[in-house]
mmCIF file of C-alpha atoms in Angstrom:
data_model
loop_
_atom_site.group_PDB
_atom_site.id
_atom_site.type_symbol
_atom_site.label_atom_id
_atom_site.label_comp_id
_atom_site.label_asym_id
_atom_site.label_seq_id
_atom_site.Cartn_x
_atom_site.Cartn_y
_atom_site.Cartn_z
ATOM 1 C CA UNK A 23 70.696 104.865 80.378
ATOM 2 C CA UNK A 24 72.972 103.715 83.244
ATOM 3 C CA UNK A 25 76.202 105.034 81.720
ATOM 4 C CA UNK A 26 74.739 108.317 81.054
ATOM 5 C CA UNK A 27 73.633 108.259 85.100
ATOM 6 C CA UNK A 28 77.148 107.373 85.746
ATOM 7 C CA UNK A 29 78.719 109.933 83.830
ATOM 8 C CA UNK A 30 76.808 112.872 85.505
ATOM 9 C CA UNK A 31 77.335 111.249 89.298
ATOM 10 C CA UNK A 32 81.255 111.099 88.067
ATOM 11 C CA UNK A 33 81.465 114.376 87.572
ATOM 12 C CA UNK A 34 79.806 115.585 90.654
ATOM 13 C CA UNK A 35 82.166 113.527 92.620
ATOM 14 C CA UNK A 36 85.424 114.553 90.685
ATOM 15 C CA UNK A 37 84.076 118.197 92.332
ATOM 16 C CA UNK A 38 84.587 117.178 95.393
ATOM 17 C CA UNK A 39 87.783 114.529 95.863
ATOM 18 C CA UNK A 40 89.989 117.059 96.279
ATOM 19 C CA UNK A 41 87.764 118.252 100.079
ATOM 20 C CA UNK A 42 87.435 114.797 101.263
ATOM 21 C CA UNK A 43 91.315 113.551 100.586
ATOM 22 C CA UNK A 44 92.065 116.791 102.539
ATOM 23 C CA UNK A 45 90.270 116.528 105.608
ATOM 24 C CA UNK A 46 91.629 113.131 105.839
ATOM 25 C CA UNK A 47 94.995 114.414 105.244
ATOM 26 C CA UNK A 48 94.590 116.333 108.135
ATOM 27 C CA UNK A 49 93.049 114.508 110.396
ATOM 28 C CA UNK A 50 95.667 111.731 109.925
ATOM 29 C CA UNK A 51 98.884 113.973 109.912
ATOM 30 C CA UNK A 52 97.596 116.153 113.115
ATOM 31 C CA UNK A 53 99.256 114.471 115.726
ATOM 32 C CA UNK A 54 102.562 114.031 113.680
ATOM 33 C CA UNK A 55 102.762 117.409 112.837
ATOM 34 C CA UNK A 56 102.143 117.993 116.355
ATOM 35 C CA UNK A 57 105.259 115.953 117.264
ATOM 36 C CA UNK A 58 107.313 118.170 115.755
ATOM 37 C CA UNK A 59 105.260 121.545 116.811
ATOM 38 C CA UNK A 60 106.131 120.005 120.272
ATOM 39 C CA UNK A 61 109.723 121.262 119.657
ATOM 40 C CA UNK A 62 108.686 125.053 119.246
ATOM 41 C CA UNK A 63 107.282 127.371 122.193
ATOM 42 C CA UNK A 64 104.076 126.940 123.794
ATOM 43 C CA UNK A 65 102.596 129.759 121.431
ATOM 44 C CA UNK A 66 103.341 128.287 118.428
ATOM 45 C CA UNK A 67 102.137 124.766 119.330
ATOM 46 C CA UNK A 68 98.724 126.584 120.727
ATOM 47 C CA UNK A 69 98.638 128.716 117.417
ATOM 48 C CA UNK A 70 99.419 125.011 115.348
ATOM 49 C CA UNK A 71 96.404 123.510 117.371
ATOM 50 C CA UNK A 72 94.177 126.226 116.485
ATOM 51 C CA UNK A 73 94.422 126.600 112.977
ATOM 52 C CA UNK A 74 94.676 122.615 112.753
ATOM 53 C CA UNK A 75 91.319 122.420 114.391
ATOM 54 C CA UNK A 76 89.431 125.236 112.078
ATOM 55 C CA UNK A 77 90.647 123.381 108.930
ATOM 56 C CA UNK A 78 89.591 120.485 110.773
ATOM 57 C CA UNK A 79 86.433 121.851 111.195
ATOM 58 C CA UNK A 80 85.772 123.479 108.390
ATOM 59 C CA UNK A 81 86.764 120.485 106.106
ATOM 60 C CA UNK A 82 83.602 118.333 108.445
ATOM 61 C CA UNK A 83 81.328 121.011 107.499
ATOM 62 C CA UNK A 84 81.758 121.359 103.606
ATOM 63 C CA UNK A 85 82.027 117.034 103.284
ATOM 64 C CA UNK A 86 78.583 116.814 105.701
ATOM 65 C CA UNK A 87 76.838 119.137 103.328
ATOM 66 C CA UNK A 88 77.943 116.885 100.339
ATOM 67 C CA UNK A 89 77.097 113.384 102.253
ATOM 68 C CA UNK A 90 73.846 114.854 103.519
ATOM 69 C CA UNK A 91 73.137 116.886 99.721
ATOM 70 C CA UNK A 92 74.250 113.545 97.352
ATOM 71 C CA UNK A 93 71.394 111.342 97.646
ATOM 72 C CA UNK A 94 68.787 113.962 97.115
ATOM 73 C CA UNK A 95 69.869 114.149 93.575
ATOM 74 C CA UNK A 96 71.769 110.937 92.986
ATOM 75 C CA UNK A 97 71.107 107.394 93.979
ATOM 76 C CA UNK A 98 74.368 105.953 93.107
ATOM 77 C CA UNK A 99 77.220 104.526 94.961
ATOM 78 C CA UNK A 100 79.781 107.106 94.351
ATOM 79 C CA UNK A 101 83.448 106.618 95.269
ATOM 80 C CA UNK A 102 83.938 110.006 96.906
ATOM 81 C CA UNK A 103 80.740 111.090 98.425
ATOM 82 C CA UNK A 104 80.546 107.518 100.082
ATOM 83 C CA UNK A 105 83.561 106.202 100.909
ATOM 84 C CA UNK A 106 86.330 108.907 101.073
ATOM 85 C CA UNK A 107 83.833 110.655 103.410
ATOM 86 C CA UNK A 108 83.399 107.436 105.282
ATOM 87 C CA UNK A 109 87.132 107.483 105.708
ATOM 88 C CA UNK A 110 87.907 110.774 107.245
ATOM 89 C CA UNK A 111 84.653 110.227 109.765
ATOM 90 C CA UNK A 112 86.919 107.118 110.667
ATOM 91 C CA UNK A 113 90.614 108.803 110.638
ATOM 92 C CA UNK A 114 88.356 111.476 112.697
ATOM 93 C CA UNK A 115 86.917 109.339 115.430
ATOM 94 C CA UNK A 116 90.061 107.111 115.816
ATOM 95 C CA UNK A 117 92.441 110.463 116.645
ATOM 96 C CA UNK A 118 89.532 111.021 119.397
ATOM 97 C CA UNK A 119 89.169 108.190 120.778
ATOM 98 C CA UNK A 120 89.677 108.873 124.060
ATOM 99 C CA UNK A 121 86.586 111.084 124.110
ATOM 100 C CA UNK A 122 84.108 109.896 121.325
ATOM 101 C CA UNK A 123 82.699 106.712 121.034
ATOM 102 C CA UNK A 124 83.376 105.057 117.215
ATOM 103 C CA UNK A 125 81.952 107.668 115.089
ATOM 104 C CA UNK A 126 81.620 110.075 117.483
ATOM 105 C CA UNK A 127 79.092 112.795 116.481
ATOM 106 C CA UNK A 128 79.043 111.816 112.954
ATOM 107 C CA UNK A 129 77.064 108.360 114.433
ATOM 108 C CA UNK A 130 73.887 108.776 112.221
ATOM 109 C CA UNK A 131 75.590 110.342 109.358
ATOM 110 C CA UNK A 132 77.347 107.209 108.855
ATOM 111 C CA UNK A 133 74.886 105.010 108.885
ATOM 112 C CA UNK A 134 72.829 106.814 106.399
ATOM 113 C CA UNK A 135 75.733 107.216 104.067
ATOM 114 C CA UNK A 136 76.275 102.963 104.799
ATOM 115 C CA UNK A 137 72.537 102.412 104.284
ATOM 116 C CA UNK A 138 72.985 104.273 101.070
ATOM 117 C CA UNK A 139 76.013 102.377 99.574
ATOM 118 C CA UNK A 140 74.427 99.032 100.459
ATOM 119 C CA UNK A 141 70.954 99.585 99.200
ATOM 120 C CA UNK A 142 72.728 101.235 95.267
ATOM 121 C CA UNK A 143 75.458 98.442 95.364
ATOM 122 C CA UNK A 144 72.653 96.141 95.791
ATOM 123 C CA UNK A 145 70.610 97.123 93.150
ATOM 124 C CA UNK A 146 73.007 97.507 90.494
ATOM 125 C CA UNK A 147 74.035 94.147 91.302
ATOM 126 C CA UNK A 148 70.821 92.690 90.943
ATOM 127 C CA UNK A 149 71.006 93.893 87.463
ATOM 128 C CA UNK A 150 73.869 92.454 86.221
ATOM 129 C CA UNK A 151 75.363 88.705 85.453
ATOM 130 C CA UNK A 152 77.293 87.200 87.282
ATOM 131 C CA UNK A 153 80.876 88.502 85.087
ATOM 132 C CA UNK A 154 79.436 92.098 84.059
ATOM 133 C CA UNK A 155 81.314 94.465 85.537
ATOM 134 C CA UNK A 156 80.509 97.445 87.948
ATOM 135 C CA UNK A 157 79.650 101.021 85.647
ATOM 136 C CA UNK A 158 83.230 102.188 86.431
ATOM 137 C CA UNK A 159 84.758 98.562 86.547
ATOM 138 C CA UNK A 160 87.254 97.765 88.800
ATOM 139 C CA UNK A 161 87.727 101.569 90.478
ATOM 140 C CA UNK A 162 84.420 101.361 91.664
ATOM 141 C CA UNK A 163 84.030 97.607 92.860
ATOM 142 C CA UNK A 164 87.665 98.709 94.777
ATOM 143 C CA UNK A 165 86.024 101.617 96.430
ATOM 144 C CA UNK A 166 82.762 99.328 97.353
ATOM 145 C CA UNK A 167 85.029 96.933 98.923
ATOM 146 C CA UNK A 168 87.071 99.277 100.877
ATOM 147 C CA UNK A 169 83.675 101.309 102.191
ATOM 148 C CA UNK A 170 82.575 97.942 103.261
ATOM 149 C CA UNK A 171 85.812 97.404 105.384
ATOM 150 C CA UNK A 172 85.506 100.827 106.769
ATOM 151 C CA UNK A 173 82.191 100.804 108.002
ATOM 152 C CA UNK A 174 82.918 97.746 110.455
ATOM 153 C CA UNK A 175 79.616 96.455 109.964
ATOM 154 C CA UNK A 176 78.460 93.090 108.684
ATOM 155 C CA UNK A 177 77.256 93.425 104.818
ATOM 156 C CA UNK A 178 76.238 89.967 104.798
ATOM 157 C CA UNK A 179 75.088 88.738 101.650
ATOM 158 C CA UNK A 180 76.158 91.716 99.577
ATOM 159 C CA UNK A 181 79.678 91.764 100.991
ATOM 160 C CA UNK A 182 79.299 87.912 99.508
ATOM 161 C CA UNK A 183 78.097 89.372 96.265
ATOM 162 C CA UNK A 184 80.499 92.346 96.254
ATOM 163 C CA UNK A 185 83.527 89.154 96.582
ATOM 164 C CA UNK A 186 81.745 87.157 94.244
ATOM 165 C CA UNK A 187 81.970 90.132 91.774
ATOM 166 C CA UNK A 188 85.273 90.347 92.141
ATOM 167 C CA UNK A 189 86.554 86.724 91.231
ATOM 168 C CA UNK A 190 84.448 86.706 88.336
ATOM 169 C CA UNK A 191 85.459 90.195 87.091
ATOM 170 C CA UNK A 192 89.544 89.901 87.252
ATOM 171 C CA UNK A 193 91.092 89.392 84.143
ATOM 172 C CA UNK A 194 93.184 86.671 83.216
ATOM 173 C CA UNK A 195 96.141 88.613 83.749
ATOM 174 C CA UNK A 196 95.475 88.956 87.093
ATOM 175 C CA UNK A 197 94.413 92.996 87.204
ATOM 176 C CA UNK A 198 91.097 94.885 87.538
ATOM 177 C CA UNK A 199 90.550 97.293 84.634
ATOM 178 C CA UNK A 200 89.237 101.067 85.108
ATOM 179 C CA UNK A 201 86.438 102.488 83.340
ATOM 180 C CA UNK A 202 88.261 105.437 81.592
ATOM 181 C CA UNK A 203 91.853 107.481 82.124
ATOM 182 C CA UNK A 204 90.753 110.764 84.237
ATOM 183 C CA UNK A 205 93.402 111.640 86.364
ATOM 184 C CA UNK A 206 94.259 112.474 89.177
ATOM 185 C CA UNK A 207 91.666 110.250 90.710
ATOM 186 C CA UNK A 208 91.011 107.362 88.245
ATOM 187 C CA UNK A 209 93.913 106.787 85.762
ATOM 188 C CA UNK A 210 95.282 104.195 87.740
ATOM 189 C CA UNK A 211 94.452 100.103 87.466
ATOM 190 C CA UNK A 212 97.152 99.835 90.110
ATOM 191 C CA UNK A 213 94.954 101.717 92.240
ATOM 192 C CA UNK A 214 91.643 99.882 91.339
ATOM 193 C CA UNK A 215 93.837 96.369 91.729
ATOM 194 C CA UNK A 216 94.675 97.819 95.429
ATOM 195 C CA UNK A 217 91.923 98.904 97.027
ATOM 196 C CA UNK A 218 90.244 95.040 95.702
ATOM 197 C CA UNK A 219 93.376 93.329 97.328
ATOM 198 C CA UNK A 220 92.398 95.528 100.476
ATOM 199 C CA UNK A 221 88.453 94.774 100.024
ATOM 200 C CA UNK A 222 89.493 91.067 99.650
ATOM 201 C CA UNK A 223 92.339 90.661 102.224
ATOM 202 C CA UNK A 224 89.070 92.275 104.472
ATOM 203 C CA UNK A 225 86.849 89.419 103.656
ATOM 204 C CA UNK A 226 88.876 86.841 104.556
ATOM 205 C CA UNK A 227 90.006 88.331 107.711
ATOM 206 C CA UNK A 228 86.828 89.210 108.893
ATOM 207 C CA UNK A 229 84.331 86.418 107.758
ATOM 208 C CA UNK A 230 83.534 82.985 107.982
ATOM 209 C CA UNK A 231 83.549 81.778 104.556
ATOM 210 C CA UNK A 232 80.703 78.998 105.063
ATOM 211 C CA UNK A 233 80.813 76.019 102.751
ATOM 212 C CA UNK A 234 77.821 76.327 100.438
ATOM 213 C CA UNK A 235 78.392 80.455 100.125
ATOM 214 C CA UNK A 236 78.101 82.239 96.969
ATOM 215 C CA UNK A 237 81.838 82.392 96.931
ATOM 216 C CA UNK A 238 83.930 79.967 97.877
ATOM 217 C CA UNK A 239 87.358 80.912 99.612
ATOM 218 C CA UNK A 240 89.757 79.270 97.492
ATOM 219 C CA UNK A 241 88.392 81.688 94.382
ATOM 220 C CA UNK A 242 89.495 84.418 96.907
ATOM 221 C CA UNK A 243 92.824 83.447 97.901
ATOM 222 C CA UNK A 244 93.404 82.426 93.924
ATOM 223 C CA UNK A 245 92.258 85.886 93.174
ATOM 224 C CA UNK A 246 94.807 87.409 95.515
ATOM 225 C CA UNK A 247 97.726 85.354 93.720
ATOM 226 C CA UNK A 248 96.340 86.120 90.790
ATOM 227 C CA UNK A 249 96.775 89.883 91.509
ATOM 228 C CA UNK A 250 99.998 89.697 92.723
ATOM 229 C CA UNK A 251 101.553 87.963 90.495
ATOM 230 C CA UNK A 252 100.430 90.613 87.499
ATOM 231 C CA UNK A 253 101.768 93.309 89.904
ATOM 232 C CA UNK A 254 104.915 91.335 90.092
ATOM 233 C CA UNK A 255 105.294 91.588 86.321
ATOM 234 C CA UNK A 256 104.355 95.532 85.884
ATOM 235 C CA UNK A 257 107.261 98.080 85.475
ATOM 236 C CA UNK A 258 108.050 100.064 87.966
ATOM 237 C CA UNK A 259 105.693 103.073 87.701
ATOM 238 C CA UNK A 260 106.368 107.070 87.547
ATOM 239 C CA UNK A 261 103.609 109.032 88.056
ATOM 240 C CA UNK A 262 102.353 109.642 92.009
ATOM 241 C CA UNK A 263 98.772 107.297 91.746
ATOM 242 C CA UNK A 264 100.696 104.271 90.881
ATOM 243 C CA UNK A 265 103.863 104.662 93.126
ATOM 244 C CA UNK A 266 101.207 104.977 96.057
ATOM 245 C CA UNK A 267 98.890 102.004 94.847
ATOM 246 C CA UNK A 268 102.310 100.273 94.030
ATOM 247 C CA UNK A 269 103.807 100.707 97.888
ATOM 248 C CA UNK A 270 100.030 100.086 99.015
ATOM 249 C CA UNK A 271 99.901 97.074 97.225
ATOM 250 C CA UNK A 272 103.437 95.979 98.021
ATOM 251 C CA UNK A 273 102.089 96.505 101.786
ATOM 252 C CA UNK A 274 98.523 94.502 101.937
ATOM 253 C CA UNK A 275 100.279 91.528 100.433
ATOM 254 C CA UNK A 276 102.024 91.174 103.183
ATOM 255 C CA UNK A 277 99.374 89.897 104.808
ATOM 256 C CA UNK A 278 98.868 87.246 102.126
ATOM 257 C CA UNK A 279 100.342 83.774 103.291
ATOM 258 C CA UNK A 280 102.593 82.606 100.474
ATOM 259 C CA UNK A 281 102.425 78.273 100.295
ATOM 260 C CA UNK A 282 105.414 76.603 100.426
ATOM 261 C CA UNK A 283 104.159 73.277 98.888
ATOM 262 C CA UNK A 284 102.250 72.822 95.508
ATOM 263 C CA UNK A 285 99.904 70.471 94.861
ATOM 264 C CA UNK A 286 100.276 70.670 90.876
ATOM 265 C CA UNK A 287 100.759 73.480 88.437
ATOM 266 C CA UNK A 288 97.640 75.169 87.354
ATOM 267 C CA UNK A 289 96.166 77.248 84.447
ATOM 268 C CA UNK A 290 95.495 80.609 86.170
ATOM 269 C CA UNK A 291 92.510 81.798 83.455
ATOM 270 C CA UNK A 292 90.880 78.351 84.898
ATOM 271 C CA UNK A 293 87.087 78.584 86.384
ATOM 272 C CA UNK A 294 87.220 78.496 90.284
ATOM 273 C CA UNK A 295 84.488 75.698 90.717
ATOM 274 C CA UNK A 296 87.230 73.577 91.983
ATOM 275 C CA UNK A 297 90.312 74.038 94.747
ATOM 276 C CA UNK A 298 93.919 74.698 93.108
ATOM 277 C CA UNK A 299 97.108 75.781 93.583
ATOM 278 C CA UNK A 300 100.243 77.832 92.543
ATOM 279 C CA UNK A 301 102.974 76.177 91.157
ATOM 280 C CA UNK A 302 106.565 75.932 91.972
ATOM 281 C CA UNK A 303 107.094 78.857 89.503
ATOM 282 C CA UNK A 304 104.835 81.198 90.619
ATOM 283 C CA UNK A 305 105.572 80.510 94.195
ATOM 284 C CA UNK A 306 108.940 81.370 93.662
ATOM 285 C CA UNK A 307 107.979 84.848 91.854
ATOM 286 C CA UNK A 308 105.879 85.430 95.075
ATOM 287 C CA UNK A 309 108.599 84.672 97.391
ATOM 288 C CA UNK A 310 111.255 87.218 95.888
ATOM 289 C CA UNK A 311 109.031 89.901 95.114
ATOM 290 C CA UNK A 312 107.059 90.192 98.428
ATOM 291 C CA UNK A 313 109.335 88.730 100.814
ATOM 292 C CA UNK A 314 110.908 90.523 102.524
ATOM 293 C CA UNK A 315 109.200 93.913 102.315
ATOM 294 C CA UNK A 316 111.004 96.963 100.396
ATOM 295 C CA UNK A 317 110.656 100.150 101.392
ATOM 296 C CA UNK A 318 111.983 101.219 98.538
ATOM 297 C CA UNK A 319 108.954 102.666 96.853
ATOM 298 C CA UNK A 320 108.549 105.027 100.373
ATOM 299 C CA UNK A 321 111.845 106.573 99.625
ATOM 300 C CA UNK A 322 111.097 106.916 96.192
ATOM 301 C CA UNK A 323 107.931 108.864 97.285
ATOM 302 C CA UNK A 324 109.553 110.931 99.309
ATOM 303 C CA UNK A 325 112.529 112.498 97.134
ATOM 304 C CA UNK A 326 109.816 113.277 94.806
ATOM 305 C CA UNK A 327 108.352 115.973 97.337
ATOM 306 C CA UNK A 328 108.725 119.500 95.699
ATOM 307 C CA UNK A 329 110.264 122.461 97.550
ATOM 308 C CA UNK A 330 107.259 123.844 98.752
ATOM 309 C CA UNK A 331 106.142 120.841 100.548
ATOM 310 C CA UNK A 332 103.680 119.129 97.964
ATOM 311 C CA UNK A 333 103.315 116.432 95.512
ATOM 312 C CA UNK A 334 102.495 116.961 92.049
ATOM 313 C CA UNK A 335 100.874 114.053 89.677
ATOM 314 C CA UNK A 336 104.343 113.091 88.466
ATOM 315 C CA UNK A 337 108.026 114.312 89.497
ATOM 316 C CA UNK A 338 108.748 117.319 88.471
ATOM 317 C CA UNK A 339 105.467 118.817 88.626
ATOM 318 C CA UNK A 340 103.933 121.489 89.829
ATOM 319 C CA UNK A 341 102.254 120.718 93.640
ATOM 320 C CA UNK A 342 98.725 119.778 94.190
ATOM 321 C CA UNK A 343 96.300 118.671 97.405
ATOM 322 C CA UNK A 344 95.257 115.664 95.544
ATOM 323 C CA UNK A 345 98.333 114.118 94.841
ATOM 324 C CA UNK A 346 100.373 115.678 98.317
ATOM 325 C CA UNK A 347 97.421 114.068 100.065
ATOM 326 C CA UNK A 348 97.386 110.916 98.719
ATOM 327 C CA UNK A 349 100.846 110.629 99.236
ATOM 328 C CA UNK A 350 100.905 110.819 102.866
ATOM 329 C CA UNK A 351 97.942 109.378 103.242
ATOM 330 C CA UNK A 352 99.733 105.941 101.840
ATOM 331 C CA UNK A 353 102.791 106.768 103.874
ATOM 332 C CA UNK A 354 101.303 107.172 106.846
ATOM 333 C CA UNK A 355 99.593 104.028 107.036
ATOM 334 C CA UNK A 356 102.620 101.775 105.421
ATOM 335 C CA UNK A 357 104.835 103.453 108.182
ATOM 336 C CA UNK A 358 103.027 101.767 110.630
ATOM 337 C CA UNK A 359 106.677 101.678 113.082
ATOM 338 C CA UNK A 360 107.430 105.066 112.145
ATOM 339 C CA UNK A 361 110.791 104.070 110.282
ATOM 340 C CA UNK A 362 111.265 107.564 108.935
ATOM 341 C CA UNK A 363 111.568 109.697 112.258
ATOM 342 C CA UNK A 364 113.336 111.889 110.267
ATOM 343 C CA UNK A 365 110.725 112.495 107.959
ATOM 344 C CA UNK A 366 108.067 114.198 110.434
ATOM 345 C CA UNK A 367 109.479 118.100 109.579
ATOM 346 C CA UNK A 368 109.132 117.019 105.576
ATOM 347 C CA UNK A 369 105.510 115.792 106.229
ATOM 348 C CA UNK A 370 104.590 118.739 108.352
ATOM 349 C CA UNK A 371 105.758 121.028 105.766
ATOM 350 C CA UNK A 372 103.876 119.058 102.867
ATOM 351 C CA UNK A 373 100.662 119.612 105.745
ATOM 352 C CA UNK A 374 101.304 123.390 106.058
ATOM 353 C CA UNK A 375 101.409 123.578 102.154
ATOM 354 C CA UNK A 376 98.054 121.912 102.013
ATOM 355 C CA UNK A 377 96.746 124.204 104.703
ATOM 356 C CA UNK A 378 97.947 127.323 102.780
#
């Protein structure tokens, strides 16, 4: 049956999370770490280099194996042999772009591992009506819709599938819903809400929305609303995955315009054959929770780091690469202006714990 297929490819890729959120970790954080090896002797920064580059390295070698080994004895979209792997090839080729083109060497790699996610997500797709969810709901539909921003290429028809899938999957209360609670990695319907906010805010920045497509792209900026407005009303969370898909979150709407004039109140559980809009209420729940942007949730993040460097899945815990990774991972890419100068010793110690 399809959930029994699902089950096995889960586990295989719960196996291997932790290698691919590492390599990313370190391909992100090398030049930051770097900032501050600058302030130690030439030696040091050489001897920082070096065993950057063999972790480096050896982190490509061991997620290849697993991109190249995957399909030979699965044929479904996983999360983390498609598109964490997809990720690091792209933190990867961006830090060396100066000498690689895109993907660099990883060029035919990627498009095998693309070829593979479109041709699974396809199929499954095919299967299913129009508000059946994903096998692993809203975690995996995220994860589709963030490889598909990743890759850079034009899905077409499936991205308008994939966009379609989500407007007719969110619940009424505005979320995505997981499949099951396995943490570290999927215990987190912040995190599955995220990475669909990301997939969508993609879609819309990326694609023409033509008039008689699948999906039309008032459903998608009502789904966006939708979204943030249940993440509006959540408590503020605890545990490491949902303080990172919280500040993530808090981040990508950002980029959502917020209306300043209504046009009527609406129903949000309504169907999305026809245009609407917020209403004075909501728009005023937008405005105070998004606007302006708190970094509150960063610094919150970052008192939580243990003494030795690391993360663990809630405060207080002991360290791990999954959760230290993640962490940075989100920081890095909210602290876009580098606000936290101060910060880059912290982060290269959190690095050197991961390394060790």
């Amino acid at each position: 049956s399809f959930w029994k297929k699902f089950a096995r490819c889960s586990m295989d890729t719960f196996r291997t999370v932790r290698k691919f959120y590492l390599l990313g970790l370190i391909t992100l954080f090398g030049f930051a770490s770097e900032k501050a090896a600058c302030q130690t002797s030439d030696k040091d920064l050489e001897q920082h280099r070096s065993t950057q580059k063999v972790a480096i390295d050896r982190g490509f070698e061991r997620i290849s194996k697993g991109v190249d080994n995957y399909p030979k004895h699965r044929d479904c979209f996983s999360c983390h042999h498609q598109a964490v792997p997809l990720l690091a090839y792209r933190l990867n080729s961006e830090s060396e772009r100066r000498q690689l083109a895109k993907w660099g060497d990883q060029t035919d790699r990627v498009s095998r591992l693309v070829e593979f996610s479109q041709k699974s997500l396809s199929k499954e797709i095919a299967g299913l009506q129009p508000e059946e969810e994903l096998g692993g709901r809203g975690m995996t539909l995220g994860y589709a819709l963030w490889t598909m921003a990743m890759s850079e290429t034009d899905w077409g028809e499936l991205g308008d599938q994939l966009v379609k899938k989500a407007v007719k999957t969110q619940q009424v209360d505005g979320r995505w819903r997981i499949h099951s609670i396995r943490p570290p990695a999927a215990s987190s319907e912040l995190m599955a809400t995220t990475l669909v906010l990301f997939g969508l805010n993609h879609y819309l920045d990326t694609r023409e929305v033509p008039i008689n497509s699948i999906v039309s792209r008032e459903s998608v900026e009502l789904a966006r609303y939708k979204a943030m407005l249940w993440k509006a009303s959540q408590p503020e969370p605890t545990d490491t995955e949902d303080l990172c898909a919280s500040l993530w979150f808090d981040y990508l709407a950002q980029r959502v315009p917020i209306p300043t004039q209504t046009s009527g109140p609406i129903e949000l559980g309504k169907s999305f054959d026809l245009k609407h809009s917020l209403n004075d209420a909501q728009i005023d729940t937008l405005n105070r929770y998004y606007r302006p942007y708190s970094s509150k949730l960063s610094l919150t993040l970052r008192e939580m780091q243990n003494p030795d460097g690391g993360w663990g899945s809630q405060p207080g815990r002991e360290s791990d690469a999954y959760s230290t990774a993640t962490v940075l991972l989100i920081l890095a890419q909210v602290d876009t202006e580098q606000k936290y100068r101060h910060a880059i010793a912290r982060d290269r110690k959190a690095l050197t714990y991961v390394l060790t």
